Amino acid sequence: MSSSKEADPTLGYLTRKDTEVKLPRPTRVKNKTPAPIQITAEQILREARERQEAEIRPPKQKITDSTELGEYRLRKRKEFEDLIRRVRWNIGVWIKYAHWEESQKDFKRARSVWERALEVDYKNHTLWLKYAEVEMKNKFINHARNVWDRAVTLLPRVDQLWYKYIHMEEMLGNVAGARQVFERWMKWTPDQQGWLSYLKFELRYNEIERARGIFERFVECHPRVGAWIRYAKFEMKNGEVGKARTVYERAVDKLSDDEEAEQLFVAFAEFEERCKETERARAIYKFALDHIPKGRAEDLYRKFVAFEKQYGDREGIEDAIVGKRRFQYEDEVKKNPLNYDSWFDYIRLEESVGDKERIREVYERAIANVPPAEEKRYWQRYIYLWINYALYEELDAGDAERTRDVYRECLNQIPHNKFSFAKLWLLAAQFEIRQLNLKAARQILGNAIGKAPKDKIFKKYIEIELQLGNIDRCRKLYEKYLEWSPENCYAWSKYAELERSLSETDRARGIFELAIAQPALDMPELLWKAFIDFETAEGEFDRARALYERLLDRTKHLKVWISYAEFEATAMDVDNLDVTVTEHEQKKQCIERARRVFEKALNYFRSSAPDLKEERAMLLEKWLNMEAKFGELGDVSLVQSKLPKKLKKRRHVTTEDGSTRIEDFIDFLFPEESQTTNLKILEAAYKWKKQKQSSDD
């Protein structure tokens, strides 16, 4: 009952216990300490090799009579047939079976096996090759020919079958048959190697005309540069120079736009070079360089330069080198058309050659690359392309109309509402002046002032009108200039200088008065100085003195005080000396006035600006130097008693990152400050003494 329970219907009469796989129990290693004698892996392998048993080979069977031979053959055939039934699609088994039948010299049975194998997989070209080789080896030529014929009919795209078939026919001396096979193959338009094999076959038998006909069909089937070059070299090898040249010319007509056209032109030029036709070769190189894209003509340029170095004169060599550099620049501007430096180099190269049309073409291509953004920094380099173009047309080409057109187009292209280039306006105006067209120059400068007024344009326009003697125009321009930029001290000064040069003193003074009355000025110190210098030069010392006083109402800067004092020290009217007052007396008066200015300045710094100790010290030093320059009229002691002492001190300074550091600085201690310091010390001492007495009591 128990056995029936353990039985499994899927296992027949066996129980699960009977089907269990019994594995050996793993042995436990009790002692894990290392053995006293260690064994290497090499020793283990050597022992395994030594203990390996000899290979057991089946005994050789000797066949003594035909009966045993028949039994042996029957047994082997049965084995092969059984194997084929199991693995029908294994071609290796079929090949072994066929080779065994061949070894038994039973060729009918062998053919039967081959044919059965082909029924299984006729597309396997290895089967056909083995089958045909067996027939050839045993000299069954017609059988082999039949196999090859069927093979190439069923598998015409397998080149190896054609090669073997043709090789067999050629080895048999059947040249006509081999040629016939080649013709059958060529109808299937094989690759180049097949055609080249056919050509070599005909050339081996010196069939030149046949080979020429094959070449004609070859270049029609494979219209490539390599095929045409081979055809031309074939004609050249046979001494047919005219035919070779014709082949090259036909190739150029058909393949001048091909990607491999560079190789064709190089081969054509080298052919003409070998034929001593130097001019023809040069013409081919130049034609090629004009027609082939620059990116594919690198080898062509190198060959052309080498050719010119060998056969050309100096001009030809230079032309070749220029062509090579031209190719490099074309490549650069093609990669980055907005790289204006590459365009400048390219233009410089073309200008060195001197071909006007080519130069203009490169200029036009360059200026067509307008900067993508309307920002001045992108246009600063680009605008020089236009300037150089205009200068080339004017100076080198001598074409005034084209120059005018270049300037006009450039000025129209610039977005003047965002930015402009004063240099371009001025160059255009100067060009018109050189052409004696003053009206056009004034119109250009007027447009410049209207569209994009700039300091340079105003200055140059005024300079031109001043050279022409148009004073009224200069005044109008200065007025426009000051309307546009009322804070420009340079413009006010130059305007006043113009009026003074015309002896219009009142107008000049009025201009200065208007200038200093402006609410904002870029450099007011220069304007006040120019005004004071103007009054001084005119001998109006009282007016100059009044100007200094007005200036001091606005600013109490140290330089103003020093300049005022220096003015007073030299403000002596030599032309209008009073008879009663000698020059010596007048010098004394000047010195007294200068001292009063210094005293006034010193009082200001002492009372109103006590923190400006360094400026006060500099003022005293300047006064001391001036007193020393006065000689016997000067009095150095007046200043020496007021000079401060220099004290080296330290102070804490907070840096940008928040940390503090100690730095040294120079402090000035003036005499009145030292007296008050001493009084404070005495007062503190007296207070301390009084406190001590009270504590003792």
XYZ file of C-alpha atoms in Angstrom:
697
model
C 0.000 0.000 0.000
C 2.863 2.287 0.881
C 4.659 1.496 -2.361
C 1.567 2.415 -4.343
C 1.436 5.763 -2.537
C 5.032 6.559 -3.364
C 4.612 5.538 -6.997
C 4.290 8.299 -9.550
C 2.237 7.605 -12.707
C 4.647 9.729 -14.773
C 7.596 7.555 -13.677
C 6.110 4.173 -14.578
C 6.807 1.542 -11.957
C 9.641 3.542 -10.351
C 9.195 5.380 -7.107
C 10.469 8.848 -6.324
C 13.037 7.321 -3.984
C 14.454 5.262 -6.846
C 14.856 8.384 -9.037
C 16.580 10.561 -6.449
C 20.158 11.504 -7.276
C 22.407 10.679 -4.373
C 25.202 13.204 -3.997
C 28.268 12.505 -1.853
C 28.223 14.142 1.543
C 30.616 17.043 1.835
C 33.540 16.192 4.055
C 34.183 18.443 6.995
C 37.657 19.774 7.462
C 38.442 19.310 11.118
C 42.011 20.592 11.148
C 42.271 23.935 9.326
C 45.889 24.648 10.193
C 48.284 24.884 7.195
C 50.051 21.656 6.224
C 53.779 21.477 6.950
C 54.522 20.752 3.266
C 52.782 23.113 0.848
C 51.810 21.891 -2.659
C 51.798 24.327 -5.575
C 49.292 24.381 -8.422
C 52.098 23.381 -10.789
C 52.711 20.163 -8.805
C 48.998 19.303 -8.840
C 48.847 19.735 -12.639
C 52.021 17.689 -13.140
C 50.637 14.813 -11.036
C 47.355 14.895 -12.932
C 49.289 14.714 -16.212
C 51.425 11.808 -15.028
C 48.458 9.812 -13.733
C 46.404 10.334 -16.899
C 45.548 7.025 -18.584
C 46.437 6.401 -22.211
C 43.781 7.191 -24.850
C 41.708 4.166 -25.784
C 41.681 3.755 -29.575
C 39.422 1.362 -31.426
C 41.259 -1.569 -33.011
C 42.112 -1.371 -36.668
C 39.913 -3.535 -38.852
C 41.558 -5.373 -41.697
C 39.340 -6.254 -44.623
C 40.474 -9.478 -46.249
C 37.807 -10.289 -48.866
C 35.006 -8.708 -50.890
C 32.323 -9.938 -48.501
C 33.853 -8.028 -45.586
C 34.275 -4.983 -47.858
C 30.612 -5.130 -48.806
C 29.602 -5.414 -45.172
C 31.864 -2.477 -44.272
C 30.395 -0.325 -47.065
C 26.860 -1.273 -46.113
C 27.486 -0.431 -42.464
C 29.100 2.971 -43.304
C 26.329 3.868 -45.733
C 23.746 3.004 -43.097
C 25.568 5.233 -40.596
C 25.693 8.130 -43.063
C 22.037 7.703 -44.061
C 20.947 7.581 -40.420
C 22.994 10.690 -39.696
C 21.482 12.510 -42.681
C 17.979 11.636 -41.548
C 18.730 13.171 -38.161
C 20.602 16.302 -39.378
C 19.389 16.828 -42.915
C 20.355 20.517 -43.037
C 23.979 19.959 -41.929
C 25.903 20.402 -45.193
C 29.132 19.120 -43.606
C 27.592 15.648 -43.215
C 26.609 15.555 -46.900
C 30.139 16.616 -47.938
C 31.719 13.887 -45.770
C 29.295 11.313 -47.223
C 30.127 12.348 -50.786
C 33.881 12.326 -50.125
C 33.601 8.824 -48.596
C 31.809 7.548 -51.687
C 34.524 9.173 -53.791
C 37.203 7.422 -51.722
C 35.423 4.097 -52.504
C 35.663 5.028 -56.215
C 31.909 4.794 -56.515
C 31.467 8.029 -58.467
C 27.823 7.416 -59.388
C 26.865 7.116 -55.731
C 29.036 10.199 -54.941
C 27.222 12.225 -57.638
C 23.919 11.009 -56.244
C 24.919 12.292 -52.780
C 25.996 15.666 -54.216
C 22.735 16.008 -56.150
C 20.684 15.131 -53.060
C 22.664 17.691 -51.061
C 21.971 20.361 -53.706
C 18.264 19.578 -53.471
C 18.526 20.410 -49.762
C 20.359 23.759 -50.223
C 21.264 24.732 -53.781
C 22.092 28.313 -52.716
C 25.145 27.177 -50.764
C 27.954 27.950 -53.208
C 30.431 25.866 -51.162
C 28.520 22.724 -52.248
C 28.898 23.647 -55.911
C 32.610 24.395 -55.464
C 33.291 21.042 -53.708
C 31.177 19.135 -56.227
C 32.993 20.673 -59.218
C 36.427 20.200 -57.620
C 35.706 16.481 -57.128
C 34.766 16.133 -60.801
C 37.869 18.054 -61.913
C 40.170 16.114 -59.603
C 38.969 12.843 -61.083
C 39.213 14.312 -64.629
C 35.489 14.204 -65.417
C 35.751 17.431 -67.402
C 32.324 17.405 -69.017
C 30.702 16.573 -65.702
C 32.626 19.458 -64.076
C 31.627 21.793 -66.919
C 28.013 20.778 -66.410
C 28.271 21.508 -62.660
C 29.864 24.932 -63.244
C 27.277 25.780 -65.886
C 24.394 24.972 -63.544
C 26.098 26.818 -60.655
C 26.607 30.111 -62.522
C 23.076 29.880 -63.923
C 21.525 29.489 -60.471
C 23.973 31.778 -58.569
C 25.173 34.414 -61.079
C 26.149 36.920 -58.344
C 28.739 34.645 -56.739
C 31.985 35.780 -58.379
C 33.999 32.811 -57.110
C 31.969 30.394 -59.233
C 32.697 32.398 -62.381
C 36.412 32.660 -61.538
C 36.722 28.879 -60.974
C 34.781 28.062 -64.129
C 36.942 30.406 -66.252
C 40.132 29.145 -64.594
C 39.229 25.549 -65.486
C 38.559 26.418 -69.118
C 41.788 28.389 -69.379
C 43.816 25.560 -67.797
C 42.317 23.219 -70.392
C 43.446 25.625 -73.136
C 39.871 26.364 -74.133
C 40.391 30.154 -74.603
C 37.261 30.560 -76.687
C 35.222 28.767 -74.030
C 36.706 30.946 -71.274
C 35.897 34.056 -73.313
C 32.366 32.788 -73.781
C 32.017 32.357 -70.006
C 33.372 35.895 -69.471
C 30.789 37.261 -71.910
C 28.008 35.456 -70.045
C 29.333 36.954 -66.793
C 29.593 40.498 -68.166
C 25.906 40.455 -69.057
C 25.255 40.421 -65.300
C 27.278 43.714 -64.927
C 29.662 42.543 -62.195
C 31.839 44.876 -60.135
C 35.089 46.419 -61.389
C 37.214 43.431 -60.428
C 35.280 41.166 -62.782
C 35.857 43.517 -65.724
C 39.516 43.881 -64.833
C 39.879 40.074 -64.794
C 38.370 39.924 -68.291
C 40.798 42.622 -69.454
C 43.809 40.823 -67.995
C 42.615 37.618 -69.681
C 42.527 39.301 -73.132
C 45.848 41.040 -72.559
C 47.483 37.731 -71.631
C 46.705 36.588 -75.174
C 47.650 39.999 -76.647
C 44.134 40.762 -77.862
C 44.496 44.569 -77.846
C 41.419 45.398 -79.893
C 39.246 43.067 -77.849
C 40.611 44.683 -74.665
C 39.809 48.154 -76.052
C 36.256 47.057 -76.723
C 35.988 45.665 -73.201
C 37.285 48.992 -71.799
C 34.549 50.848 -73.698
C 31.917 48.596 -72.158
C 33.657 48.816 -68.769
C 33.493 52.647 -68.581
C 29.861 52.540 -69.661
C 29.019 49.998 -66.954
C 31.138 51.759 -64.269
C 31.390 55.442 -65.244
C 33.858 56.294 -62.515
C 37.099 58.224 -62.495
C 39.207 55.151 -61.719
C 37.801 53.263 -64.717
C 38.550 56.107 -67.162
C 42.080 56.540 -65.771
C 42.736 52.790 -66.266
C 41.444 53.062 -69.834
C 43.730 56.022 -70.566
C 46.749 54.287 -69.005
C 46.005 51.212 -71.135
C 46.112 53.360 -74.298
C 49.268 55.103 -73.099
C 50.963 51.757 -72.406
C 50.223 50.658 -75.959
C 51.729 53.889 -77.306
C 48.424 55.404 -78.404
C 48.977 58.964 -77.075
C 46.198 60.495 -79.147
C 43.679 57.885 -78.048
C 44.747 58.292 -74.417
C 44.209 62.069 -74.655
C 40.802 61.452 -76.230
C 39.875 59.151 -73.339
C 40.881 61.820 -70.803
C 38.897 64.489 -72.664
C 35.806 62.283 -72.781
C 36.200 61.602 -69.064
C 36.452 65.334 -68.298
C 33.293 66.017 -70.303
C 31.352 63.389 -68.366
C 32.874 63.591 -64.875
C 34.022 67.208 -64.386
C 31.446 67.598 -61.578
C 32.121 64.238 -59.940
C 33.348 64.017 -56.346
C 36.543 62.284 -57.534
C 37.167 64.755 -60.369
C 40.337 65.949 -58.628
C 42.030 62.573 -59.300
C 40.983 62.738 -62.961
C 42.456 66.224 -63.491
C 45.678 65.325 -61.685
C 46.078 62.178 -63.832
C 45.293 64.143 -67.026
C 47.816 66.854 -66.152
C 50.502 64.291 -65.270
C 49.807 62.540 -68.587
C 50.383 65.797 -70.498
C 53.466 66.424 -68.376
C 54.913 63.037 -69.404
C 54.119 63.919 -72.995
C 56.205 67.142 -72.574
C 53.068 69.239 -73.157
C 53.740 71.763 -70.374
C 51.250 74.391 -71.516
C 48.498 71.808 -71.847
C 49.207 70.558 -68.317
C 49.146 74.142 -66.944
C 45.838 74.815 -68.701
C 44.369 71.598 -67.217
C 45.486 72.580 -63.700
C 43.992 76.065 -64.018
C 40.745 74.752 -65.494
C 40.472 72.254 -62.652
C 41.156 74.869 -59.981
C 38.382 77.055 -61.373
C 35.807 74.237 -61.535
C 36.469 71.988 -58.552
C 35.130 73.157 -55.149
C 37.901 74.414 -52.889
C 37.228 71.828 -50.221
C 38.084 68.950 -52.605
C 41.107 70.493 -54.348
C 43.827 70.194 -51.724
C 45.886 67.565 -53.576
C 45.353 69.454 -56.835
C 46.853 72.657 -55.384
C 49.847 70.778 -54.062
C 50.493 69.132 -57.446
C 50.051 72.457 -59.251
C 52.588 74.200 -56.998
C 55.080 71.361 -57.544
C 54.461 71.548 -61.304
C 55.044 75.312 -61.417
C 58.207 75.003 -59.334
C 59.514 72.490 -61.876
C 58.392 74.024 -65.161
C 57.099 77.550 -64.498
C 58.747 80.950 -64.290
C 58.657 83.221 -61.255
C 55.242 84.603 -62.161
C 53.782 81.142 -62.547
C 55.201 79.963 -59.226
C 53.776 83.011 -57.464
C 50.421 82.413 -59.115
C 50.420 78.813 -57.929
C 51.334 79.800 -54.372
C 48.621 82.482 -54.406
C 46.156 79.869 -55.571
C 47.072 77.624 -52.671
C 46.685 80.457 -50.159
C 43.430 81.452 -51.824
C 42.169 77.924 -51.223
C 43.079 78.209 -47.516
C 41.287 81.547 -47.136
C 38.217 80.233 -48.945
C 38.097 77.362 -46.494
C 38.405 79.747 -43.512
C 35.680 82.180 -44.639
C 33.412 79.276 -45.493
C 33.734 77.889 -41.958
C 33.102 81.267 -40.301
C 31.911 84.044 -42.650
C 31.751 86.533 -39.731
C 35.496 86.212 -39.050
C 36.424 89.567 -40.598
C 40.156 89.076 -40.000
C 40.106 86.174 -42.480
C 38.369 88.432 -45.022
C 41.037 91.124 -44.495
C 43.801 88.566 -45.135
C 41.988 87.253 -48.214
C 41.510 90.789 -49.591
C 45.159 91.633 -48.926
C 46.165 88.541 -50.918
C 43.955 89.495 -53.876
C 45.251 93.082 -53.804
C 48.809 91.772 -54.015
C 47.798 89.902 -57.202
C 46.064 92.970 -58.647
C 43.055 91.473 -60.420
C 40.426 94.229 -60.029
C 37.393 92.085 -60.737
C 38.453 89.417 -58.267
C 39.285 92.046 -55.610
C 35.875 93.658 -55.995
C 34.195 90.254 -55.871
C 35.916 89.404 -52.559
C 35.056 92.851 -51.138
C 31.399 92.407 -52.107
C 31.292 88.932 -50.561
C 32.914 90.260 -47.374
C 30.583 93.228 -46.855
C 27.570 90.986 -47.470
C 28.223 89.358 -44.065
C 26.445 91.974 -41.940
C 26.831 91.514 -38.155
C 23.813 89.703 -36.674
C 23.131 92.159 -33.816
C 22.801 95.954 -33.831
C 25.505 96.515 -31.231
C 28.516 98.683 -31.931
C 31.081 96.162 -30.677
C 30.007 93.707 -33.412
C 30.261 96.387 -36.113
C 33.621 97.916 -35.180
C 35.667 95.416 -37.218
C 33.099 95.024 -39.981
C 33.022 98.757 -40.786
C 36.708 98.682 -41.757
C 35.820 96.373 -44.659
C 33.771 99.255 -46.125
C 36.513 101.791 -45.387
C 39.174 99.639 -47.065
C 36.838 99.031 -50.013
C 36.301 102.774 -50.485
C 40.024 103.534 -50.174
C 40.829 100.801 -52.711
C 38.334 102.219 -55.221
C 39.691 105.747 -54.736
C 43.435 105.161 -54.533
C 44.110 101.930 -56.445
C 41.216 101.635 -58.901
C 40.848 105.409 -59.337
C 37.073 105.166 -59.701
C 35.504 108.158 -57.918
C 31.903 107.182 -58.656
C 32.309 103.698 -57.228
C 33.999 105.207 -54.159
C 31.066 107.562 -53.654
C 28.657 104.626 -54.016
C 30.582 102.591 -51.430
C 30.442 105.433 -48.880
C 26.754 106.016 -49.578
C 25.822 102.340 -49.214
C 27.799 102.011 -46.021
C 26.220 105.090 -44.420
C 22.763 103.824 -45.384
C 23.435 100.429 -43.805
C 24.521 101.692 -40.365
C 21.625 102.030 -37.842
C 22.399 105.651 -36.840
C 19.551 105.766 -34.334
C 21.437 103.206 -32.195
C 25.084 103.973 -32.950
C 27.236 105.594 -35.581
C 30.857 105.942 -36.723
C 32.258 109.468 -36.876
C 35.310 108.165 -38.754
C 33.156 107.069 -41.688
C 31.330 110.408 -41.973
C 34.652 112.267 -41.919
C 36.261 109.973 -44.516
C 33.301 110.460 -46.851
C 33.480 114.254 -46.415
C 37.258 114.348 -46.922
C 36.860 112.300 -50.102
C 34.430 114.888 -51.478
C 36.859 117.688 -50.536
C 39.631 115.881 -52.451
C 37.222 115.743 -55.394
C 36.770 119.568 -54.986
C 33.099 119.007 -54.238
C 32.707 121.243 -51.181
C 28.924 121.274 -51.365
C 28.736 117.466 -51.095
C 31.205 117.471 -48.194
C 29.102 120.048 -46.303
C 26.002 118.016 -47.023
C 27.607 114.834 -45.606
C 28.820 116.608 -42.459
C 25.447 118.304 -42.061
C 23.715 114.929 -42.267
C 26.179 113.578 -39.721
C 25.343 116.379 -37.267
C 21.634 115.819 -37.852
C 21.633 112.014 -37.581
C 24.515 111.222 -35.226
C 26.234 114.290 -33.729
C 29.657 113.600 -32.228
C 32.579 115.644 -30.938
C 34.872 114.504 -33.754
C 32.414 115.564 -36.437
C 31.902 119.029 -34.952
C 35.637 119.583 -34.484
C 36.530 118.486 -38.012
C 33.680 120.439 -39.605
C 34.708 123.599 -37.724
C 38.340 123.019 -38.677
C 37.412 122.719 -42.373
C 35.304 125.900 -42.319
C 38.021 127.748 -40.390
C 40.625 126.781 -42.996
C 38.262 128.091 -45.664
C 37.828 131.341 -43.663
C 34.059 130.995 -43.171
C 33.802 132.579 -39.702
C 30.008 132.855 -39.744
C 29.714 129.155 -40.469
C 32.161 128.415 -37.644
C 30.010 130.447 -35.230
C 26.874 128.627 -36.338
C 28.605 125.286 -35.898
C 29.824 126.230 -32.430
C 26.276 127.229 -31.539
C 24.977 123.863 -32.793
C 27.800 122.131 -30.933
C 26.888 123.865 -27.649
C 23.158 123.259 -28.157
C 23.912 119.565 -28.479
C 26.447 119.463 -25.606
C 26.115 122.540 -23.302
C 28.308 120.931 -20.636
C 31.310 120.608 -22.991
C 33.993 122.939 -21.597
C 36.273 122.254 -24.577
C 33.668 123.652 -26.989
C 33.108 126.786 -24.866
C 36.860 127.413 -24.570
C 37.482 126.942 -28.300
C 34.555 129.171 -29.199
C 35.875 131.929 -26.934
C 39.383 131.366 -28.313
C 38.046 131.836 -31.842
C 36.399 135.141 -30.904
C 39.546 136.337 -29.152
C 41.644 135.480 -32.230
C 39.273 137.723 -34.168
C 39.849 140.525 -31.546
C 36.211 140.177 -30.475
C 37.028 140.587 -26.769
C 33.494 141.401 -25.645
C 32.075 138.412 -27.537
C 34.727 136.131 -26.030
C 33.977 137.486 -22.516
C 30.261 136.998 -23.104
C 30.848 133.384 -24.205
C 32.886 132.709 -21.052
C 30.160 134.265 -18.909
C 27.545 132.024 -20.545
C 29.808 129.008 -20.070
C 30.394 129.446 -16.323
C 26.672 130.099 -15.841
C 25.837 126.553 -17.083
C 24.321 124.327 -14.359
C 26.541 121.332 -15.276
C 30.021 121.233 -16.833
C 32.275 118.284 -17.541
C 35.575 120.043 -16.633
C 34.733 123.385 -14.921
C 38.274 123.907 -13.576
C 39.644 124.126 -17.145
C 36.928 126.584 -18.153
C 37.524 128.904 -15.171
C 41.265 128.747 -15.769
C 40.765 129.620 -19.436
C 38.521 132.560 -18.457
C 41.018 133.853 -15.867
C 43.926 133.399 -18.303
C 41.933 135.314 -20.896
C 41.354 138.256 -18.534
C 44.970 138.159 -17.391
C 46.228 138.154 -20.983
C 43.981 141.134 -21.703
C 45.516 142.970 -18.677
C 42.166 143.070 -16.845
C 43.560 142.174 -13.407
C 40.533 143.502 -11.537
C 38.243 141.328 -13.656
C 40.525 138.338 -13.071
C 40.539 139.078 -9.324
C 36.741 139.250 -9.367
C 36.641 135.897 -11.169
C 38.804 134.335 -8.464
C 36.448 135.689 -5.828
C 33.444 134.280 -7.690
C 35.219 130.954 -8.031
C 35.975 130.889 -4.304
C 32.278 131.398 -3.630
C 31.679 128.128 -5.477
C 34.645 126.052 -4.252
C 37.334 126.462 -1.606
C 39.682 123.923 -3.147
C 43.372 124.172 -2.249
C 44.417 124.590 -5.899
C 42.143 127.618 -6.262
C 43.735 129.365 -3.247
C 47.254 128.628 -4.489
C 46.426 129.773 -8.033
C 44.852 132.968 -6.640
C 47.937 133.703 -4.531
C 50.281 133.067 -7.472
C 48.173 135.365 -9.617
C 48.354 138.154 -7.016
C 52.113 137.684 -6.715
C 52.559 138.294 -10.448
C 49.668 140.708 -11.142
C 51.823 143.710 -11.961
C 50.765 145.900 -14.864
C 54.148 146.773 -16.403
C 52.689 148.711 -19.353
C 50.667 151.095 -17.126
C 53.111 151.843 -14.300
C 52.251 154.951 -12.334
C 55.000 157.565 -12.295
C 54.579 158.088 -8.546
C 54.753 154.349 -7.795
C 58.033 152.610 -8.558
C 58.345 149.059 -9.781
C 59.785 148.053 -6.387
C 56.755 149.462 -4.599
C 54.404 147.693 -7.001
C 56.179 144.376 -6.333
C 55.692 144.956 -2.610
C 51.987 145.551 -3.180
C 51.737 142.290 -5.181
C 53.461 140.374 -2.367
C 51.134 141.913 0.235
C 48.091 140.942 -1.794
C 49.425 137.392 -2.176
C 50.004 137.204 1.600
C 46.455 138.384 2.242
C 45.185 135.541 0.034
C 47.310 133.038 1.965
C 46.085 134.451 5.286
C 42.499 134.241 4.102
C 43.002 130.647 2.965
C 44.691 129.746 6.256
C 41.814 131.211 8.247
C 39.364 129.206 6.150
C 41.165 125.910 6.733
C 41.646 126.696 10.425
C 38.067 127.668 11.186
C 35.796 126.137 8.536
C 37.726 122.974 7.572
C 39.826 121.861 10.576
C 39.824 118.243 9.341
C 41.778 119.156 6.175
C 45.125 119.253 7.974
C 47.126 117.926 5.036
C 45.772 120.630 2.676
C 46.541 123.269 5.304
C 50.112 121.967 5.634
C 50.532 122.003 1.832
C 49.238 125.583 1.722
C 51.837 126.665 4.318
C 54.577 124.853 2.424
C 53.597 126.638 -0.802
C 53.559 129.982 1.038
C 57.007 129.263 2.477
C 58.411 128.482 -0.976
C 56.893 131.643 -2.395
C 58.395 133.774 0.398
C 61.770 132.203 -0.326
C 61.405 133.084 -4.043
C 60.652 136.728 -3.222
C 64.241 137.136 -1.987
C 64.862 140.217 0.116
C 61.216 141.245 -0.220
C 60.079 137.965 1.305
C 59.747 137.124 4.972
C 60.140 133.411 5.719
C 59.634 133.899 9.454
C 55.991 134.783 8.828
C 55.337 131.220 7.767
C 57.824 129.248 9.858
C 56.008 130.058 13.103
C 52.846 128.582 11.604
C 54.335 125.344 10.255
C 53.000 122.136 11.869
C 54.893 119.192 13.325
C 54.611 115.812 11.600
C 53.504 112.972 13.894
C 53.488 109.301 12.938
C 50.363 107.623 14.328
C 48.413 104.408 14.034
C 44.716 103.797 13.554
C 42.280 100.907 13.122
C 40.913 100.522 9.587
C 37.934 98.324 8.638
C 38.452 96.434 5.349
C 35.790 95.435 2.818
C 35.397 91.933 4.249
C 34.596 93.335 7.728
C 37.945 92.637 9.382
C 40.034 95.381 11.006
C 43.716 96.129 10.590
C 46.144 98.742 11.910
C 47.788 101.195 9.498
C 50.313 103.981 9.950
C 49.521 107.550 8.933
C 51.049 110.999 9.211
C 49.237 113.538 11.382
C 49.985 117.260 11.625
C 50.128 119.151 14.919
C 49.813 122.922 14.464
C 51.221 125.443 17.036
C 47.829 126.568 18.385
C 46.822 122.912 18.838
C 50.004 122.152 20.863
C 49.276 125.110 23.254
C 45.744 123.909 23.939
C 47.079 120.388 24.446
C 49.583 121.625 27.061
C 46.830 123.602 28.872
C 44.649 120.520 29.006
C 47.510 118.498 30.547
C 48.117 121.182 33.244
C 44.437 121.366 34.025
C 44.229 117.608 34.398
C 47.291 117.576 36.694
C 45.839 120.331 38.911
C 42.543 118.447 39.167
C 44.339 115.221 40.120
C 46.371 117.018 42.830
C 43.184 118.549 44.323
C 41.512 115.123 44.426
C 44.551 113.627 46.186
C 44.557 116.352 48.885
C 40.880 115.822 49.608
C 41.428 112.077 49.932
C 44.330 112.615 52.409
C 42.111 114.877 54.572
